[in-house]
Amino acid sequence: MSGDLRAAVREASRRLAAAGVGSADVDAVALAAHALASTPAEVQRLMVLGAPEPEGLDELVEERARRVPLQHLTGRAGFRRLELSVGPGVFVPRPETEVVAGLAIRACEGFDAPVVVDLCTGSGAIALSVKDEVPAARVHAVELSGLAVAWASRNRDDLGLDVDLREGDATSAFPELEEAVDVVVSNPPYIPVGAVPLDPEVRDHDPELALYGGSDDGLAIPLAVAARAATLLRDGGVLVMEHADVQGESLPAALRATGCWADVHDEHDLTGRPRATVAVRAPRLAP
Ligand SMILES: C[S@@+](CC[C@H](N)C(=O)[O-])C[C@H]1O[C@@H](n2cnc3c(N)ncnc32)[C@H](O)[C@@H]1O
């Protein structure tokens, strides 16, 4: 690498682009910010001032060029208003899931103290954002992977957000909350089995448990999670579930076919792709 910061960032961006990193310019600045224990805005300022290249930037760029996720190198992932700690063993929260969390937050409107459950919480991104943006909500979250639970509980403690976090299976979680929940939100694993992601960051670094939906169409686990949501929600409660862009018709259709859901519709993410199904718990028939 060359001696000054501006040249080092330019060279980093070139190397990352050559390695197939789509966001090479942004990542180069983010890695420089991490090496300087500073912010991207400060890096831009220091580049204008002709500051020297920080120690460690070369090694960070080398790792990123080997397609280690940016967030694993910085240890941080921004999600809505929060900065989360992430690393090996936990799914890195995605921008499209910020929209899904927003739908859950919108579903809380009109309640004084909604009971909210996040099934498959990973780093805790959705559950913690709901608690951050709807402070009166009583938020519960469950996650199967012990490693992911450790990241989520670190995030909860660092952020000081009061979320009931448990290790366990989403398909049988929270027996004490059956028919008592106002909003269930979930970003479950939904990639069709056999559809191995092309991006090395996802394929080689996100946990398998976080990716694959357990069937050829990827919907086995989402539908098992939705069945649990149907048990947890009170009549009229709302389910918000993320899905793959190719599941924008199949997931709503599968939910309608169960007879448990009313007002089933699909929502798009900020790139205009089908991303989340929203459904209302249909009234249970009198015994
Ligand atoms: C796609 S990731 C989403 C994580 C987080 N909600 C987010 O949006 O960033 C799916 C998560 O579901 C967890 N998971 C998979 N099967 C589960 C199950 N049966 N019960 C609970 N969690 C499960 C995985 O370990 C992973 O953390």
Short mmCIF file of N, CA, C and O in Angstrom, two decimals, residues 128-237:
data_model
loop_
_atom_site.label_atom_id
_atom_site.label_comp_id
_atom_site.label_asym_id
_atom_site.label_seq_id
_atom_site.Cartn_x
_atom_site.Cartn_y
_atom_site.Cartn_z
N LEU A 128 -34.83 -5.95 18.83
CA LEU A 128 -34.23 -4.78 19.49
C LEU A 128 -34.72 -3.48 18.84
O LEU A 128 -34.95 -2.48 19.53
N SER A 129 -34.90 -3.51 17.51
CA SER A 129 -35.41 -2.30 16.84
C SER A 129 -36.84 -2.01 17.26
O SER A 129 -37.23 -0.85 17.46
N VAL A 130 -37.66 -3.07 17.40
CA VAL A 130 -39.05 -2.85 17.84
C VAL A 130 -39.04 -2.22 19.23
O VAL A 130 -39.72 -1.22 19.49
N LYS A 131 -38.22 -2.76 20.13
CA LYS A 131 -38.19 -2.21 21.49
C LYS A 131 -37.66 -0.78 21.49
O LYS A 131 -38.14 0.09 22.24
N ASP A 132 -36.66 -0.51 20.61
CA ASP A 132 -36.09 0.83 20.52
C ASP A 132 -37.12 1.85 20.03
O ASP A 132 -37.19 2.97 20.54
N GLU A 133 -37.93 1.43 19.05
CA GLU A 133 -38.83 2.39 18.41
C GLU A 133 -40.25 2.36 18.97
O GLU A 133 -41.03 3.28 18.72
N VAL A 134 -40.57 1.30 19.71
CA VAL A 134 -41.87 1.22 20.40
C VAL A 134 -41.57 0.87 21.86
O VAL A 134 -41.74 -0.28 22.30
N PRO A 135 -41.08 1.84 22.64
CA PRO A 135 -40.58 1.52 23.99
C PRO A 135 -41.61 0.85 24.89
O PRO A 135 -41.24 0.08 25.79
N ALA A 136 -42.89 1.11 24.65
CA ALA A 136 -43.91 0.52 25.52
C ALA A 136 -44.17 -0.96 25.18
O ALA A 136 -44.86 -1.65 25.94
N ALA A 137 -43.66 -1.42 24.05
CA ALA A 137 -43.92 -2.82 23.65
C ALA A 137 -43.24 -3.78 24.61
O ALA A 137 -42.16 -3.49 25.16
N ARG A 138 -43.90 -4.93 24.83
CA ARG A 138 -43.26 -6.02 25.58
C ARG A 138 -42.76 -7.00 24.53
O ARG A 138 -43.56 -7.64 23.85
N VAL A 139 -41.45 -7.07 24.38
CA VAL A 139 -40.87 -7.78 23.24
C VAL A 139 -40.20 -9.07 23.71
O VAL A 139 -39.40 -9.07 24.65
N HIS A 140 -40.53 -10.17 23.02
CA HIS A 140 -39.96 -11.48 23.29
C HIS A 140 -39.29 -11.97 22.01
O HIS A 140 -39.81 -11.74 20.92
N ALA A 141 -38.16 -12.69 22.16
CA ALA A 141 -37.45 -13.17 20.97
C ALA A 141 -36.87 -14.54 21.25
O ALA A 141 -36.46 -14.84 22.38
N VAL A 142 -36.83 -15.38 20.20
CA VAL A 142 -36.29 -16.72 20.36
C VAL A 142 -35.36 -17.04 19.19
O VAL A 142 -35.58 -16.58 18.07
N GLU A 143 -34.34 -17.84 19.50
CA GLU A 143 -33.33 -18.20 18.50
C GLU A 143 -32.79 -19.59 18.85
O GLU A 143 -32.55 -19.89 20.03
N LEU A 144 -32.60 -20.43 17.81
CA LEU A 144 -32.18 -21.82 18.03
C LEU A 144 -30.67 -21.95 18.27
O LEU A 144 -30.23 -22.79 19.05
N SER A 145 -29.88 -21.11 17.59
CA SER A 145 -28.43 -21.24 17.68
C SER A 145 -27.89 -20.58 18.96
O SER A 145 -28.11 -19.39 19.19
N GLY A 146 -27.15 -21.38 19.75
CA GLY A 146 -26.59 -20.82 20.98
C GLY A 146 -25.61 -19.70 20.70
O GLY A 146 -25.55 -18.71 21.44
N LEU A 147 -24.83 -19.83 19.61
CA LEU A 147 -23.88 -18.77 19.26
C LEU A 147 -24.61 -17.46 18.94
O LEU A 147 -24.21 -16.38 19.39
N ALA A 148 -25.69 -17.59 18.13
CA ALA A 148 -26.45 -16.39 17.78
C ALA A 148 -27.08 -15.77 19.03
O ALA A 148 -27.10 -14.54 19.18
N VAL A 149 -27.56 -16.60 19.93
CA VAL A 149 -28.16 -16.07 21.18
C VAL A 149 -27.11 -15.26 21.95
O VAL A 149 -27.42 -14.21 22.53
N ALA A 150 -25.86 -15.74 21.92
CA ALA A 150 -24.80 -15.00 22.63
C ALA A 150 -24.61 -13.60 22.02
O ALA A 150 -24.47 -12.61 22.75
N TRP A 151 -24.64 -13.51 20.68
CA TRP A 151 -24.53 -12.18 20.03
C TRP A 151 -25.75 -11.33 20.38
O TRP A 151 -25.61 -10.13 20.67
N ALA A 152 -26.95 -11.94 20.33
CA ALA A 152 -28.17 -11.17 20.60
C ALA A 152 -28.17 -10.65 22.03
O ALA A 152 -28.55 -9.51 22.30
N SER A 153 -27.71 -11.49 22.96
CA SER A 153 -27.78 -11.02 24.35
C SER A 153 -26.71 -9.96 24.60
O SER A 153 -26.94 -9.00 25.34
N ARG A 154 -25.57 -10.06 23.90
CA ARG A 154 -24.58 -8.97 23.99
C ARG A 154 -25.17 -7.66 23.45
O ARG A 154 -25.02 -6.59 24.07
N ASN A 155 -25.88 -7.76 22.31
CA ASN A 155 -26.50 -6.55 21.75
C ASN A 155 -27.54 -5.97 22.68
O ASN A 155 -27.59 -4.76 22.91
N ARG A 156 -28.38 -6.86 23.22
CA ARG A 156 -29.41 -6.38 24.15
C ARG A 156 -28.78 -5.66 25.34
O ARG A 156 -29.20 -4.56 25.72
N ASP A 157 -27.73 -6.25 25.91
CA ASP A 157 -27.12 -5.66 27.10
C ASP A 157 -26.39 -4.36 26.76
O ASP A 157 -26.49 -3.37 27.48
N ASP A 158 -25.66 -4.37 25.62
CA ASP A 158 -24.93 -3.15 25.23
C ASP A 158 -25.89 -1.99 24.97
O ASP A 158 -25.59 -0.84 25.27
N LEU A 159 -27.05 -2.32 24.36
CA LEU A 159 -27.99 -1.26 23.99
C LEU A 159 -28.94 -0.92 25.13
O LEU A 159 -29.67 0.07 25.06
N GLY A 160 -28.96 -1.76 26.16
CA GLY A 160 -29.82 -1.49 27.31
C GLY A 160 -31.30 -1.57 26.96
O GLY A 160 -32.10 -0.80 27.49
N LEU A 161 -31.65 -2.50 26.04
CA LEU A 161 -33.05 -2.63 25.64
C LEU A 161 -33.64 -3.88 26.29
O LEU A 161 -33.06 -4.97 26.21
N ASP A 162 -34.80 -3.70 26.92
CA ASP A 162 -35.39 -4.76 27.74
C ASP A 162 -36.19 -5.73 26.85
O ASP A 162 -37.39 -5.54 26.63
N VAL A 163 -35.50 -6.74 26.33
CA VAL A 163 -36.14 -7.75 25.49
C VAL A 163 -35.95 -9.11 26.15
O VAL A 163 -34.85 -9.45 26.60
N ASP A 164 -37.05 -9.88 26.22
CA ASP A 164 -37.00 -11.24 26.77
C ASP A 164 -36.45 -12.16 25.68
O ASP A 164 -37.13 -12.45 24.70
N LEU A 165 -35.20 -12.60 25.85
CA LEU A 165 -34.50 -13.36 24.81
C LEU A 165 -34.31 -14.79 25.27
O LEU A 165 -33.80 -15.02 26.37
N ARG A 166 -34.71 -15.75 24.44
CA ARG A 166 -34.59 -17.16 24.84
C ARG A 166 -33.92 -17.98 23.74
O ARG A 166 -34.06 -17.69 22.56
N GLU A 167 -33.22 -19.03 24.19
CA GLU A 167 -32.67 -20.00 23.25
C GLU A 167 -33.70 -21.12 23.10
O GLU A 167 -34.14 -21.69 24.11
N GLY A 168 -34.08 -21.43 21.87
CA GLY A 168 -35.06 -22.50 21.68
C GLY A 168 -35.56 -22.54 20.25
O GLY A 168 -35.13 -21.77 19.40
N ASP A 169 -36.50 -23.44 20.03
CA ASP A 169 -37.06 -23.67 18.69
C ASP A 169 -38.28 -22.77 18.49
O ASP A 169 -39.24 -22.85 19.27
N ALA A 170 -38.24 -21.98 17.43
CA ALA A 170 -39.35 -21.05 17.16
C ALA A 170 -40.67 -21.78 16.96
O ALA A 170 -41.73 -21.22 17.19
N THR A 171 -40.62 -23.05 16.54
CA THR A 171 -41.87 -23.74 16.21
C THR A 171 -42.60 -24.24 17.45
O THR A 171 -43.70 -24.79 17.33
N SER A 172 -41.97 -24.07 18.61
CA SER A 172 -42.68 -24.47 19.85
C SER A 172 -42.47 -23.43 20.96
O SER A 172 -42.77 -23.72 22.12
N ALA A 173 -42.00 -22.24 20.60
CA ALA A 173 -41.59 -21.25 21.61
C ALA A 173 -42.78 -20.59 22.31
O ALA A 173 -43.88 -20.54 21.78
N PHE A 174 -42.54 -20.10 23.49
CA PHE A 174 -43.44 -19.26 24.27
C PHE A 174 -44.83 -19.88 24.51
O PHE A 174 -45.86 -19.26 24.21
N PRO A 175 -44.88 -21.09 25.09
CA PRO A 175 -46.20 -21.70 25.34
C PRO A 175 -47.07 -20.83 26.24
O PRO A 175 -48.30 -20.87 26.13
N GLU A 176 -46.46 -20.02 27.10
CA GLU A 176 -47.24 -19.18 28.02
C GLU A 176 -47.87 -17.97 27.31
O GLU A 176 -48.67 -17.27 27.90
N LEU A 177 -47.48 -17.74 26.03
CA LEU A 177 -48.02 -16.57 25.31
C LEU A 177 -49.06 -16.95 24.26
O LEU A 177 -49.47 -16.10 23.46
N GLU A 178 -49.52 -18.21 24.27
CA GLU A 178 -50.47 -18.63 23.24
C GLU A 178 -51.75 -17.79 23.30
O GLU A 178 -52.30 -17.55 24.37
N GLU A 179 -52.15 -17.29 22.14
CA GLU A 179 -53.35 -16.45 21.97
C GLU A 179 -53.25 -15.12 22.71
O GLU A 179 -54.26 -14.49 22.99
N ALA A 180 -52.02 -14.71 23.04
CA ALA A 180 -51.86 -13.47 23.82
C ALA A 180 -50.96 -12.45 23.11
O ALA A 180 -50.66 -11.40 23.67
N VAL A 181 -50.55 -12.73 21.89
CA VAL A 181 -49.56 -11.88 21.21
C VAL A 181 -50.26 -10.99 20.18
O VAL A 181 -51.17 -11.42 19.48
N ASP A 182 -49.83 -9.73 20.11
CA ASP A 182 -50.42 -8.79 19.16
C ASP A 182 -49.71 -8.80 17.80
O ASP A 182 -50.35 -8.66 16.76
N VAL A 183 -48.40 -8.94 17.83
CA VAL A 183 -47.62 -8.91 16.57
C VAL A 183 -46.54 -9.98 16.64
O VAL A 183 -45.78 -10.03 17.61
N VAL A 184 -46.50 -10.85 15.61
CA VAL A 184 -45.37 -11.77 15.44
C VAL A 184 -44.61 -11.33 14.21
O VAL A 184 -45.21 -11.09 13.15
N VAL A 185 -43.29 -11.21 14.34
CA VAL A 185 -42.45 -10.86 13.20
C VAL A 185 -41.38 -11.94 13.09
O VAL A 185 -40.90 -12.46 14.09
N SER A 186 -41.03 -12.27 11.85
CA SER A 186 -40.01 -13.30 11.67
C SER A 186 -39.28 -13.12 10.35
O SER A 186 -39.90 -12.84 9.31
N ASN A 187 -37.96 -13.26 10.41
CA ASN A 187 -37.14 -13.43 9.21
C ASN A 187 -36.52 -14.82 9.34
O ASN A 187 -35.41 -14.97 9.82
N PRO A 188 -37.27 -15.84 8.93
CA PRO A 188 -36.78 -17.22 9.11
C PRO A 188 -35.82 -17.59 7.99
O PRO A 188 -35.71 -16.88 6.99
N PRO A 189 -35.12 -18.73 8.12
CA PRO A 189 -34.35 -19.21 6.97
C PRO A 189 -35.32 -19.59 5.86
O PRO A 189 -36.31 -20.27 6.13
N TYR A 190 -35.05 -19.12 4.61
CA TYR A 190 -36.03 -19.39 3.54
C TYR A 190 -35.41 -19.72 2.19
O TYR A 190 -36.12 -19.85 1.19
N ILE A 191 -34.11 -19.88 2.12
CA ILE A 191 -33.50 -20.19 0.82
C ILE A 191 -33.82 -21.64 0.45
O ILE A 191 -33.68 -22.54 1.29
N PRO A 192 -34.29 -21.86 -0.80
CA PRO A 192 -34.57 -23.24 -1.21
C PRO A 192 -33.33 -24.12 -1.03
O PRO A 192 -32.22 -23.71 -1.37
N VAL A 193 -33.54 -25.32 -0.49
CA VAL A 193 -32.43 -26.26 -0.32
C VAL A 193 -31.86 -26.54 -1.72
O VAL A 193 -32.60 -26.80 -2.66
N GLY A 194 -30.55 -26.45 -1.85
CA GLY A 194 -29.92 -26.69 -3.15
C GLY A 194 -29.62 -25.40 -3.90
O GLY A 194 -28.79 -25.40 -4.81
N ALA A 195 -30.28 -24.29 -3.54
CA ALA A 195 -29.99 -23.00 -4.19
C ALA A 195 -28.88 -22.30 -3.41
O ALA A 195 -29.14 -21.40 -2.61
N VAL A 196 -27.65 -22.74 -3.65
CA VAL A 196 -26.53 -22.22 -2.87
C VAL A 196 -26.24 -20.77 -3.29
O VAL A 196 -26.09 -20.50 -4.49
N PRO A 197 -26.20 -19.83 -2.33
CA PRO A 197 -25.98 -18.42 -2.69
C PRO A 197 -24.65 -18.21 -3.42
O PRO A 197 -23.65 -18.88 -3.12
N LEU A 198 -24.64 -17.28 -4.39
CA LEU A 198 -23.44 -17.03 -5.18
C LEU A 198 -22.40 -16.22 -4.40
O LEU A 198 -21.20 -16.44 -4.54
N ASP A 199 -22.86 -15.27 -3.59
CA ASP A 199 -21.91 -14.39 -2.87
C ASP A 199 -21.15 -15.18 -1.82
O ASP A 199 -21.76 -15.76 -0.91
N PRO A 200 -19.80 -15.18 -1.89
CA PRO A 200 -19.02 -15.90 -0.88
C PRO A 200 -19.29 -15.41 0.54
O PRO A 200 -19.23 -16.18 1.49
N GLU A 201 -19.61 -14.12 0.68
CA GLU A 201 -19.89 -13.58 2.03
C GLU A 201 -21.05 -14.34 2.67
O GLU A 201 -21.04 -14.60 3.88
N VAL A 202 -22.06 -14.68 1.86
CA VAL A 202 -23.24 -15.39 2.37
C VAL A 202 -22.93 -16.88 2.46
O VAL A 202 -23.09 -17.51 3.51
N ARG A 203 -22.47 -17.44 1.33
CA ARG A 203 -22.27 -18.89 1.22
C ARG A 203 -21.29 -19.41 2.27
O ARG A 203 -21.50 -20.44 2.89
N ASP A 204 -20.20 -18.66 2.48
CA ASP A 204 -19.12 -19.17 3.32
C ASP A 204 -19.13 -18.63 4.74
O ASP A 204 -18.38 -19.12 5.59
N HIS A 205 -19.94 -17.61 5.02
CA HIS A 205 -19.83 -16.96 6.33
C HIS A 205 -21.14 -16.87 7.12
O HIS A 205 -21.09 -16.82 8.34
N ASP A 206 -22.30 -16.80 6.45
CA ASP A 206 -23.55 -16.87 7.22
C ASP A 206 -23.77 -18.32 7.63
O ASP A 206 -23.54 -19.23 6.83
N PRO A 207 -24.25 -18.57 8.86
CA PRO A 207 -24.47 -19.96 9.30
C PRO A 207 -25.52 -20.65 8.42
O PRO A 207 -26.53 -20.03 8.06
N GLU A 208 -25.31 -21.92 8.10
CA GLU A 208 -26.27 -22.67 7.28
C GLU A 208 -27.66 -22.66 7.90
O GLU A 208 -28.67 -22.57 7.22
N LEU A 209 -27.69 -22.77 9.23
CA LEU A 209 -28.97 -22.78 9.95
C LEU A 209 -29.79 -21.51 9.67
O LEU A 209 -31.02 -21.52 9.77
N ALA A 210 -29.08 -20.43 9.33
CA ALA A 210 -29.76 -19.15 9.09
C ALA A 210 -30.27 -19.04 7.66
O ALA A 210 -31.08 -18.16 7.36
N LEU A 211 -29.80 -19.92 6.77
CA LEU A 211 -30.07 -19.71 5.34
C LEU A 211 -31.19 -20.58 4.79
O LEU A 211 -32.13 -20.08 4.18
N TYR A 212 -31.09 -21.89 4.99
CA TYR A 212 -31.90 -22.81 4.19
C TYR A 212 -33.24 -23.13 4.85
O TYR A 212 -33.31 -23.44 6.04
N GLY A 213 -34.30 -23.06 4.00
CA GLY A 213 -35.66 -23.18 4.49
C GLY A 213 -36.19 -24.59 4.64
O GLY A 213 -37.37 -24.78 4.96
N GLY A 214 -35.35 -25.59 4.41
CA GLY A 214 -35.73 -26.96 4.75
C GLY A 214 -36.53 -27.72 3.71
O GLY A 214 -37.01 -28.82 4.00
N SER A 215 -36.69 -27.15 2.50
CA SER A 215 -37.41 -27.87 1.44
C SER A 215 -37.00 -27.27 0.09
O SER A 215 -36.36 -26.21 0.05
N ASP A 216 -37.41 -27.94 -1.00
CA ASP A 216 -37.01 -27.46 -2.33
C ASP A 216 -37.51 -26.04 -2.61
O ASP A 216 -36.87 -25.28 -3.32
N ASP A 217 -38.67 -25.69 -2.07
CA ASP A 217 -39.18 -24.33 -2.30
C ASP A 217 -38.77 -23.37 -1.18
O ASP A 217 -39.11 -22.18 -1.22
N GLY A 218 -38.06 -23.88 -0.18
CA GLY A 218 -37.57 -23.02 0.91
C GLY A 218 -38.63 -22.65 1.93
O GLY A 218 -38.37 -21.89 2.86
N LEU A 219 -39.83 -23.18 1.79
CA LEU A 219 -40.93 -22.71 2.64
C LEU A 219 -41.25 -23.62 3.83
O LEU A 219 -42.12 -23.29 4.64
N ALA A 220 -40.56 -24.75 3.96
CA ALA A 220 -40.92 -25.68 5.06
C ALA A 220 -40.75 -25.00 6.43
O ALA A 220 -41.67 -25.02 7.26
N ILE A 221 -39.59 -24.40 6.66
CA ILE A 221 -39.37 -23.76 7.98
C ILE A 221 -40.25 -22.51 8.12
O ILE A 221 -40.93 -22.35 9.15
N PRO A 222 -40.31 -21.61 7.09
CA PRO A 222 -41.23 -20.46 7.24
C PRO A 222 -42.66 -20.87 7.58
O PRO A 222 -43.30 -20.24 8.43
N LEU A 223 -43.16 -21.94 6.95
CA LEU A 223 -44.56 -22.33 7.23
C LEU A 223 -44.70 -22.94 8.62
O LEU A 223 -45.73 -22.75 9.28
N ALA A 224 -43.67 -23.64 9.09
CA ALA A 224 -43.72 -24.16 10.47
C ALA A 224 -43.70 -23.00 11.47
O ALA A 224 -44.38 -23.03 12.50
N VAL A 225 -42.91 -21.98 11.15
CA VAL A 225 -42.84 -20.80 12.02
C VAL A 225 -44.18 -20.05 11.97
O VAL A 225 -44.70 -19.59 13.01
N ALA A 226 -44.76 -19.95 10.77
CA ALA A 226 -46.07 -19.26 10.64
C ALA A 226 -47.15 -20.02 11.42
O ALA A 226 -48.05 -19.40 12.01
N ALA A 227 -47.06 -21.35 11.43
CA ALA A 227 -48.05 -22.14 12.20
C ALA A 227 -47.93 -21.81 13.68
O ALA A 227 -48.93 -21.70 14.39
N ARG A 228 -46.69 -21.64 14.15
CA ARG A 228 -46.51 -21.26 15.56
C ARG A 228 -47.07 -19.85 15.80
O ARG A 228 -47.71 -19.59 16.82
N ALA A 229 -46.85 -18.96 14.83
CA ALA A 229 -47.38 -17.60 14.97
C ALA A 229 -48.90 -17.64 15.07
O ALA A 229 -49.50 -16.89 15.85
N ALA A 230 -49.54 -18.54 14.29
CA ALA A 230 -51.01 -18.62 14.32
C ALA A 230 -51.50 -19.05 15.70
O ALA A 230 -52.59 -18.66 16.13
N THR A 231 -50.68 -19.84 16.39
CA THR A 231 -51.05 -20.26 17.76
C THR A 231 -50.79 -19.13 18.76
O THR A 231 -51.55 -18.95 19.72
N LEU A 232 -49.72 -18.39 18.56
CA LEU A 232 -49.35 -17.34 19.53
C LEU A 232 -50.25 -16.11 19.43
O LEU A 232 -50.55 -15.46 20.44
N LEU A 233 -50.68 -15.77 18.20
CA LEU A 233 -51.41 -14.52 18.02
C LEU A 233 -52.83 -14.63 18.55
O LEU A 233 -53.50 -15.67 18.41
N ARG A 234 -53.29 -13.54 19.13
CA ARG A 234 -54.72 -13.45 19.44
C ARG A 234 -55.47 -13.22 18.13
O ARG A 234 -54.85 -12.83 17.13
N ASP A 235 -56.78 -13.44 18.14
CA ASP A 235 -57.57 -13.14 16.94
C ASP A 235 -57.35 -11.67 16.57
O ASP A 235 -57.43 -10.78 17.43
N GLY A 236 -57.08 -11.40 15.30
CA GLY A 236 -56.83 -10.02 14.86
C GLY A 236 -55.38 -9.59 14.98
O GLY A 236 -55.02 -8.50 14.52
N GLY A 237 -54.53 -10.42 15.61
CA GLY A 237 -53.11 -10.09 15.69
C GLY A 237 -52.46 -10.21 14.31
O GLY A 237 -53.00 -10.82 13.40
#
